[in-house]
Amino acid sequence: MALSRNDTEAARGVSPKLLWGLVALAALVRLVYFVYARQIYGDAVAFAEIARSIVGGTGTEVDSSWYQAFCLYQVPFQWLISDPVWAASLSSMLPGVLLVWPVVAIADRVFNRGAAIVAGLITVFHPHLVNYSCIGYMESFYLFWFSITTLMLVRLFQTPGKLRYATAGGIAAGIAFATRNEFAAFIVVTSAVILVTIPGFVRKLLNRWS
């Protein structure tokens, strides 16, 4: 079964050189798109205003319903970069570029090298992913942490009891949930799948940590 691949099998998958080549390609595509489009609109404007208000020490004046992890993450970008459009766009572009890494890693470990390369290229060139990476929206930030959570779950399935994967997955899940509360549905469904269909997995975890 694909999910039971060990580290030796995984080593024959996508090489670090190829992986980071895809990441670099994603960065190039997004930079070209940003130079062409160079705008933020809609919710992105509100996120940027919240980040800038925090930098200016007036964060309490902003409607608290808009606060979430992406706004706080964007604060250093708005602090270091004088142009708010550049700051907002780069804050969404960074996780949009890095999204290639967990997507490729998941496909490589669950399927094979070929599937991982295809998944990576789709992530690099998909129009919506490129667009959301460049317009200051939270989606690329959310998708990155969602994908990291999924990758850590895959690693945990492959090597039950590895505390570092559980810890990293928990942190990533917390950030994803703090960005979009709809992530709670993923937590509920994933927990149900583990408890209902893979009872031996839970038992292995408990035995390893006891």
PDB file of C-alpha atoms in Angstrom:
ATOM      1  CA  MET A   1       0.000   0.000   0.000  1.00  0.00           C
ATOM      2  CA  ALA A   2       1.326   3.428  -0.914  1.00  0.00           C
ATOM      3  CA  LEU A   3       0.876   4.941   2.527  1.00  0.00           C
ATOM      4  CA  SER A   4       3.228   2.355   4.014  1.00  0.00           C
ATOM      5  CA  ARG A   5       6.249   3.459   1.960  1.00  0.00           C
ATOM      6  CA  ASN A   6       9.382   3.497   4.066  1.00  0.00           C
ATOM      7  CA  ASP A   7      12.176   6.057   3.982  1.00  0.00           C
ATOM      8  CA  THR A   8      14.267   3.927   1.588  1.00  0.00           C
ATOM      9  CA  GLU A   9      11.455   3.864  -0.955  1.00  0.00           C
ATOM     10  CA  ALA A  10      10.788   7.568  -0.418  1.00  0.00           C
ATOM     11  CA  ALA A  11      14.449   8.345  -1.110  1.00  0.00           C
ATOM     12  CA  ARG A  12      13.926   7.138  -4.683  1.00  0.00           C
ATOM     13  CA  GLY A  13      11.246   9.767  -5.241  1.00  0.00           C
ATOM     14  CA  VAL A  14      11.571  13.456  -6.032  1.00  0.00           C
ATOM     15  CA  SER A  15      15.075  14.746  -5.328  1.00  0.00           C
ATOM     16  CA  PRO A  16      15.623  17.943  -3.314  1.00  0.00           C
ATOM     17  CA  LYS A  17      17.130  19.538  -6.416  1.00  0.00           C
ATOM     18  CA  LEU A  18      13.983  18.876  -8.448  1.00  0.00           C
ATOM     19  CA  LEU A  19      11.710  19.915  -5.583  1.00  0.00           C
ATOM     20  CA  TRP A  20      13.380  23.275  -5.064  1.00  0.00           C
ATOM     21  CA  GLY A  21      13.569  23.740  -8.816  1.00  0.00           C
ATOM     22  CA  LEU A  22       9.772  23.538  -8.878  1.00  0.00           C
ATOM     23  CA  VAL A  23       9.605  25.984  -5.958  1.00  0.00           C
ATOM     24  CA  ALA A  24      11.879  28.401  -7.854  1.00  0.00           C
ATOM     25  CA  LEU A  25       9.697  28.035 -10.941  1.00  0.00           C
ATOM     26  CA  ALA A  26       6.619  28.847  -8.854  1.00  0.00           C
ATOM     27  CA  ALA A  27       8.349  31.979  -7.551  1.00  0.00           C
ATOM     28  CA  LEU A  28       9.229  33.092 -11.082  1.00  0.00           C
ATOM     29  CA  VAL A  29       5.680  32.534 -12.380  1.00  0.00           C
ATOM     30  CA  ARG A  30       4.171  34.495  -9.504  1.00  0.00           C
ATOM     31  CA  LEU A  31       6.615  37.374  -9.765  1.00  0.00           C
ATOM     32  CA  VAL A  32       5.892  37.725 -13.483  1.00  0.00           C
ATOM     33  CA  TYR A  33       2.156  37.664 -12.791  1.00  0.00           C
ATOM     34  CA  PHE A  34       2.487  40.234 -10.016  1.00  0.00           C
ATOM     35  CA  VAL A  35       4.479  42.622 -12.203  1.00  0.00           C
ATOM     36  CA  TYR A  36       1.696  42.306 -14.779  1.00  0.00           C
ATOM     37  CA  ALA A  37      -1.271  42.617 -12.384  1.00  0.00           C
ATOM     38  CA  ARG A  38       0.127  44.495  -9.363  1.00  0.00           C
ATOM     39  CA  GLN A  39      -3.077  45.046  -7.441  1.00  0.00           C
ATOM     40  CA  ILE A  40      -4.945  43.966  -4.344  1.00  0.00           C
ATOM     41  CA  TYR A  41      -8.680  44.210  -3.865  1.00  0.00           C
ATOM     42  CA  GLY A  42     -11.620  42.940  -1.820  1.00  0.00           C
ATOM     43  CA  ASP A  43     -10.748  41.231   1.440  1.00  0.00           C
ATOM     44  CA  ALA A  44      -7.043  41.738   0.778  1.00  0.00           C
ATOM     45  CA  VAL A  45      -7.473  45.465   1.370  1.00  0.00           C
ATOM     46  CA  ALA A  46      -9.045  44.802   4.770  1.00  0.00           C
ATOM     47  CA  PHE A  47      -6.264  42.366   5.737  1.00  0.00           C
ATOM     48  CA  ALA A  48      -3.614  44.916   4.766  1.00  0.00           C
ATOM     49  CA  GLU A  49      -5.380  47.681   6.694  1.00  0.00           C
ATOM     50  CA  ILE A  50      -5.532  45.495   9.806  1.00  0.00           C
ATOM     51  CA  ALA A  51      -1.825  44.668   9.545  1.00  0.00           C
ATOM     52  CA  ARG A  52      -0.920  48.325   9.036  1.00  0.00           C
ATOM     53  CA  SER A  53      -3.143  49.388  11.948  1.00  0.00           C
ATOM     54  CA  ILE A  54      -1.291  46.949  14.195  1.00  0.00           C
ATOM     55  CA  VAL A  55       2.030  48.364  12.990  1.00  0.00           C
ATOM     56  CA  GLY A  56       0.724  51.849  13.736  1.00  0.00           C
ATOM     57  CA  GLY A  57      -0.556  50.850  17.168  1.00  0.00           C
ATOM     58  CA  THR A  58      -4.224  51.414  16.336  1.00  0.00           C
ATOM     59  CA  GLY A  59      -5.275  47.797  15.913  1.00  0.00           C
ATOM     60  CA  THR A  60      -8.063  48.066  18.457  1.00  0.00           C
ATOM     61  CA  GLU A  61      -9.928  50.434  16.101  1.00  0.00           C
ATOM     62  CA  VAL A  62     -10.446  47.635  13.560  1.00  0.00           C
ATOM     63  CA  ASP A  63     -13.524  45.396  13.657  1.00  0.00           C
ATOM     64  CA  SER A  64     -12.389  42.331  15.605  1.00  0.00           C
ATOM     65  CA  SER A  65     -14.352  39.982  13.320  1.00  0.00           C
ATOM     66  CA  TRP A  66     -11.643  40.486  10.676  1.00  0.00           C
ATOM     67  CA  TYR A  67      -8.789  39.329  12.888  1.00  0.00           C
ATOM     68  CA  GLN A  68      -7.197  35.982  12.030  1.00  0.00           C
ATOM     69  CA  ALA A  69      -3.737  34.467  11.708  1.00  0.00           C
ATOM     70  CA  PHE A  70      -3.048  35.817   8.214  1.00  0.00           C
ATOM     71  CA  CYS A  71      -3.456  39.419   9.396  1.00  0.00           C
ATOM     72  CA  LEU A  72      -0.919  38.886  12.171  1.00  0.00           C
ATOM     73  CA  TYR A  73       1.451  37.098   9.791  1.00  0.00           C
ATOM     74  CA  GLN A  74       1.266  40.071   7.403  1.00  0.00           C
ATOM     75  CA  VAL A  75       2.341  42.565  10.097  1.00  0.00           C
ATOM     76  CA  PRO A  76       6.141  42.285   9.529  1.00  0.00           C
ATOM     77  CA  PHE A  77       5.642  42.690   5.766  1.00  0.00           C
ATOM     78  CA  GLN A  78       3.691  45.914   6.308  1.00  0.00           C
ATOM     79  CA  TRP A  79       6.294  47.064   8.830  1.00  0.00           C
ATOM     80  CA  LEU A  80       9.326  46.425   6.623  1.00  0.00           C
ATOM     81  CA  ILE A  81       7.890  47.384   3.219  1.00  0.00           C
ATOM     82  CA  SER A  82       6.618  50.937   2.725  1.00  0.00           C
ATOM     83  CA  ASP A  83       4.366  50.129  -0.241  1.00  0.00           C
ATOM     84  CA  PRO A  84       1.240  48.412   1.191  1.00  0.00           C
ATOM     85  CA  VAL A  85       0.421  46.717  -2.125  1.00  0.00           C
ATOM     86  CA  TRP A  86       3.881  45.148  -2.366  1.00  0.00           C
ATOM     87  CA  ALA A  87       3.729  44.155   1.302  1.00  0.00           C
ATOM     88  CA  ALA A  88       0.314  42.515   0.999  1.00  0.00           C
ATOM     89  CA  SER A  89       1.191  40.741  -2.247  1.00  0.00           C
ATOM     90  CA  LEU A  90       4.528  39.413  -0.994  1.00  0.00           C
ATOM     91  CA  SER A  91       2.863  38.160   2.189  1.00  0.00           C
ATOM     92  CA  SER A  92       0.534  35.968   0.147  1.00  0.00           C
ATOM     93  CA  MET A  93       3.161  35.139  -2.466  1.00  0.00           C
ATOM     94  CA  LEU A  94       5.602  33.510  -0.026  1.00  0.00           C
ATOM     95  CA  PRO A  95       3.253  30.730   1.161  1.00  0.00           C
ATOM     96  CA  GLY A  96       1.897  30.464  -2.395  1.00  0.00           C
ATOM     97  CA  VAL A  97       5.392  29.636  -3.624  1.00  0.00           C
ATOM     98  CA  LEU A  98       6.200  27.297  -0.723  1.00  0.00           C
ATOM     99  CA  LEU A  99       2.903  25.436  -1.234  1.00  0.00           C
ATOM    100  CA  VAL A 100       4.690  23.443  -3.933  1.00  0.00           C
ATOM    101  CA  TRP A 101       6.805  21.701  -1.276  1.00  0.00           C
ATOM    102  CA  PRO A 102       4.050  19.929   0.750  1.00  0.00           C
ATOM    103  CA  VAL A 103       2.002  19.175  -2.379  1.00  0.00           C
ATOM    104  CA  VAL A 104       4.952  17.444  -4.052  1.00  0.00           C
ATOM    105  CA  ALA A 105       5.928  15.662  -0.825  1.00  0.00           C
ATOM    106  CA  ILE A 106       2.393  14.336  -0.276  1.00  0.00           C
ATOM    107  CA  ALA A 107       2.042  13.058  -3.848  1.00  0.00           C
ATOM    108  CA  ASP A 108       5.542  11.561  -3.745  1.00  0.00           C
ATOM    109  CA  ARG A 109       4.886   9.618  -0.547  1.00  0.00           C
ATOM    110  CA  VAL A 110       1.310   8.539  -1.297  1.00  0.00           C
ATOM    111  CA  PHE A 111       1.757   7.801  -5.014  1.00  0.00           C
ATOM    112  CA  ASN A 112       5.084   8.060  -6.874  1.00  0.00           C
ATOM    113  CA  ARG A 113       7.627  10.395  -8.409  1.00  0.00           C
ATOM    114  CA  GLY A 114       5.663  10.943 -11.602  1.00  0.00           C
ATOM    115  CA  ALA A 115       2.492  11.892  -9.746  1.00  0.00           C
ATOM    116  CA  ALA A 116       4.512  14.241  -7.537  1.00  0.00           C
ATOM    117  CA  ILE A 117       5.985  16.068 -10.524  1.00  0.00           C
ATOM    118  CA  VAL A 118       2.539  16.448 -12.115  1.00  0.00           C
ATOM    119  CA  ALA A 119       1.106  17.707  -8.813  1.00  0.00           C
ATOM    120  CA  GLY A 120       3.976  20.161  -8.483  1.00  0.00           C
ATOM    121  CA  LEU A 121       3.517  21.517 -12.013  1.00  0.00           C
ATOM    122  CA  ILE A 122      -0.219  21.947 -11.460  1.00  0.00           C
ATOM    123  CA  THR A 123       0.518  23.886  -8.277  1.00  0.00           C
ATOM    124  CA  VAL A 124       3.068  26.034 -10.104  1.00  0.00           C
ATOM    125  CA  PHE A 125       0.833  26.976 -13.036  1.00  0.00           C
ATOM    126  CA  HIS A 126      -2.797  26.691 -11.856  1.00  0.00           C
ATOM    127  CA  PRO A 127      -4.325  30.120 -12.608  1.00  0.00           C
ATOM    128  CA  HIS A 128      -6.290  30.412  -9.376  1.00  0.00           C
ATOM    129  CA  LEU A 129      -3.316  29.416  -7.234  1.00  0.00           C
ATOM    130  CA  VAL A 130      -1.126  31.945  -9.060  1.00  0.00           C
ATOM    131  CA  ASN A 131      -3.754  34.657  -8.711  1.00  0.00           C
ATOM    132  CA  TYR A 132      -4.439  34.099  -5.001  1.00  0.00           C
ATOM    133  CA  SER A 133      -0.702  34.030  -4.362  1.00  0.00           C
ATOM    134  CA  CYS A 134      -0.294  37.558  -5.702  1.00  0.00           C
ATOM    135  CA  ILE A 135      -3.306  39.574  -4.548  1.00  0.00           C
ATOM    136  CA  GLY A 136      -2.905  39.570  -0.776  1.00  0.00           C
ATOM    137  CA  TYR A 137      -5.664  37.050  -0.006  1.00  0.00           C
ATOM    138  CA  MET A 138      -5.420  34.574   2.844  1.00  0.00           C
ATOM    139  CA  GLU A 139      -6.045  31.513   0.653  1.00  0.00           C
ATOM    140  CA  SER A 140      -2.414  30.736  -0.188  1.00  0.00           C
ATOM    141  CA  PHE A 141      -1.446  31.070   3.487  1.00  0.00           C
ATOM    142  CA  TYR A 142      -4.322  28.793   4.518  1.00  0.00           C
ATOM    143  CA  LEU A 143      -3.608  26.222   1.806  1.00  0.00           C
ATOM    144  CA  PHE A 144       0.043  26.060   2.799  1.00  0.00           C
ATOM    145  CA  TRP A 145      -0.748  25.216   6.425  1.00  0.00           C
ATOM    146  CA  PHE A 146      -3.573  22.889   5.384  1.00  0.00           C
ATOM    147  CA  SER A 147      -1.112  21.012   3.165  1.00  0.00           C
ATOM    148  CA  ILE A 148       1.534  20.890   5.900  1.00  0.00           C
ATOM    149  CA  THR A 149      -1.078  19.364   8.223  1.00  0.00           C
ATOM    150  CA  THR A 150      -1.913  16.756   5.588  1.00  0.00           C
ATOM    151  CA  LEU A 151       1.767  15.986   4.959  1.00  0.00           C
ATOM    152  CA  MET A 152       2.393  15.462   8.670  1.00  0.00           C
ATOM    153  CA  LEU A 153      -0.620  13.121   8.841  1.00  0.00           C
ATOM    154  CA  VAL A 154       0.811  11.110   5.936  1.00  0.00           C
ATOM    155  CA  ARG A 155       4.180  10.881   7.678  1.00  0.00           C
ATOM    156  CA  LEU A 156       2.426   9.874  10.899  1.00  0.00           C
ATOM    157  CA  PHE A 157       0.544   7.098   9.109  1.00  0.00           C
ATOM    158  CA  GLN A 158       3.814   5.833   7.660  1.00  0.00           C
ATOM    159  CA  THR A 159       5.700   5.963  10.957  1.00  0.00           C
ATOM    160  CA  PRO A 160       3.178   5.781  13.855  1.00  0.00           C
ATOM    161  CA  GLY A 161       4.459   7.134  17.147  1.00  0.00           C
ATOM    162  CA  LYS A 162       6.818   9.753  15.727  1.00  0.00           C
ATOM    163  CA  LEU A 163       6.096  12.637  18.061  1.00  0.00           C
ATOM    164  CA  ARG A 164       7.725  15.241  15.814  1.00  0.00           C
ATOM    165  CA  TYR A 165       5.182  14.616  13.040  1.00  0.00           C
ATOM    166  CA  ALA A 166       2.271  14.781  15.468  1.00  0.00           C
ATOM    167  CA  THR A 167       3.643  17.995  16.979  1.00  0.00           C
ATOM    168  CA  ALA A 168       4.316  19.672  13.624  1.00  0.00           C
ATOM    169  CA  GLY A 169       0.907  18.580  12.348  1.00  0.00           C
ATOM    170  CA  GLY A 170      -0.777  19.970  15.442  1.00  0.00           C
ATOM    171  CA  ILE A 171       0.946  23.337  15.079  1.00  0.00           C
ATOM    172  CA  ALA A 172       0.089  23.522  11.379  1.00  0.00           C
ATOM    173  CA  ALA A 173      -3.522  22.556  12.077  1.00  0.00           C
ATOM    174  CA  GLY A 174      -3.745  25.259  14.736  1.00  0.00           C
ATOM    175  CA  ILE A 175      -2.502  27.927  12.311  1.00  0.00           C
ATOM    176  CA  ALA A 176      -4.896  26.716   9.597  1.00  0.00           C
ATOM    177  CA  PHE A 177      -7.818  26.817  12.037  1.00  0.00           C
ATOM    178  CA  ALA A 178      -6.796  30.289  13.237  1.00  0.00           C
ATOM    179  CA  THR A 179      -6.920  31.416   9.600  1.00  0.00           C
ATOM    180  CA  ARG A 180     -10.212  29.821   8.531  1.00  0.00           C
ATOM    181  CA  ASN A 181     -12.529  28.231  11.060  1.00  0.00           C
ATOM    182  CA  GLU A 182     -13.910  25.952   8.316  1.00  0.00           C
ATOM    183  CA  PHE A 183     -10.796  23.885   8.975  1.00  0.00           C
ATOM    184  CA  ALA A 184     -12.721  22.407  11.908  1.00  0.00           C
ATOM    185  CA  ALA A 185     -14.592  20.244   9.380  1.00  0.00           C
ATOM    186  CA  PHE A 186     -11.292  18.727   8.224  1.00  0.00           C
ATOM    187  CA  ILE A 187     -10.360  17.953  11.831  1.00  0.00           C
ATOM    188  CA  VAL A 188     -13.709  16.254  12.500  1.00  0.00           C
ATOM    189  CA  VAL A 189     -13.676  14.200   9.294  1.00  0.00           C
ATOM    190  CA  THR A 190     -10.032  13.152   9.686  1.00  0.00           C
ATOM    191  CA  SER A 191     -10.576  12.137  13.311  1.00  0.00           C
ATOM    192  CA  ALA A 192     -13.621  10.092  12.301  1.00  0.00           C
ATOM    193  CA  VAL A 193     -11.680   8.284   9.577  1.00  0.00           C
ATOM    194  CA  ILE A 194      -8.864   7.436  11.978  1.00  0.00           C
ATOM    195  CA  LEU A 195     -11.175   6.234  14.751  1.00  0.00           C
ATOM    196  CA  VAL A 196     -13.643   4.302  12.559  1.00  0.00           C
ATOM    197  CA  THR A 197     -11.539   2.753   9.806  1.00  0.00           C
ATOM    198  CA  ILE A 198      -8.052   2.505  11.294  1.00  0.00           C
ATOM    199  CA  PRO A 199      -8.419   1.442  14.944  1.00  0.00           C
ATOM    200  CA  GLY A 200      -5.049  -0.307  14.833  1.00  0.00           C
ATOM    201  CA  PHE A 201      -3.359   3.004  14.047  1.00  0.00           C
ATOM    202  CA  VAL A 202      -4.666   4.606  17.241  1.00  0.00           C
ATOM    203  CA  ARG A 203      -3.605   1.564  19.238  1.00  0.00           C
ATOM    204  CA  LYS A 204      -0.084   1.738  17.798  1.00  0.00           C
ATOM    205  CA  LEU A 205       0.179   5.404  18.706  1.00  0.00           C
ATOM    206  CA  LEU A 206      -0.927   4.750  22.277  1.00  0.00           C
ATOM    207  CA  ASN A 207       1.500   1.829  22.615  1.00  0.00           C
ATOM    208  CA  ARG A 208       4.418   3.872  21.254  1.00  0.00           C
ATOM    209  CA  TRP A 209       3.771   6.813  23.570  1.00  0.00           C
ATOM    210  CA  SER A 210       2.968   4.772  26.694  1.00  0.00           C
TER     211      SER A 210
END
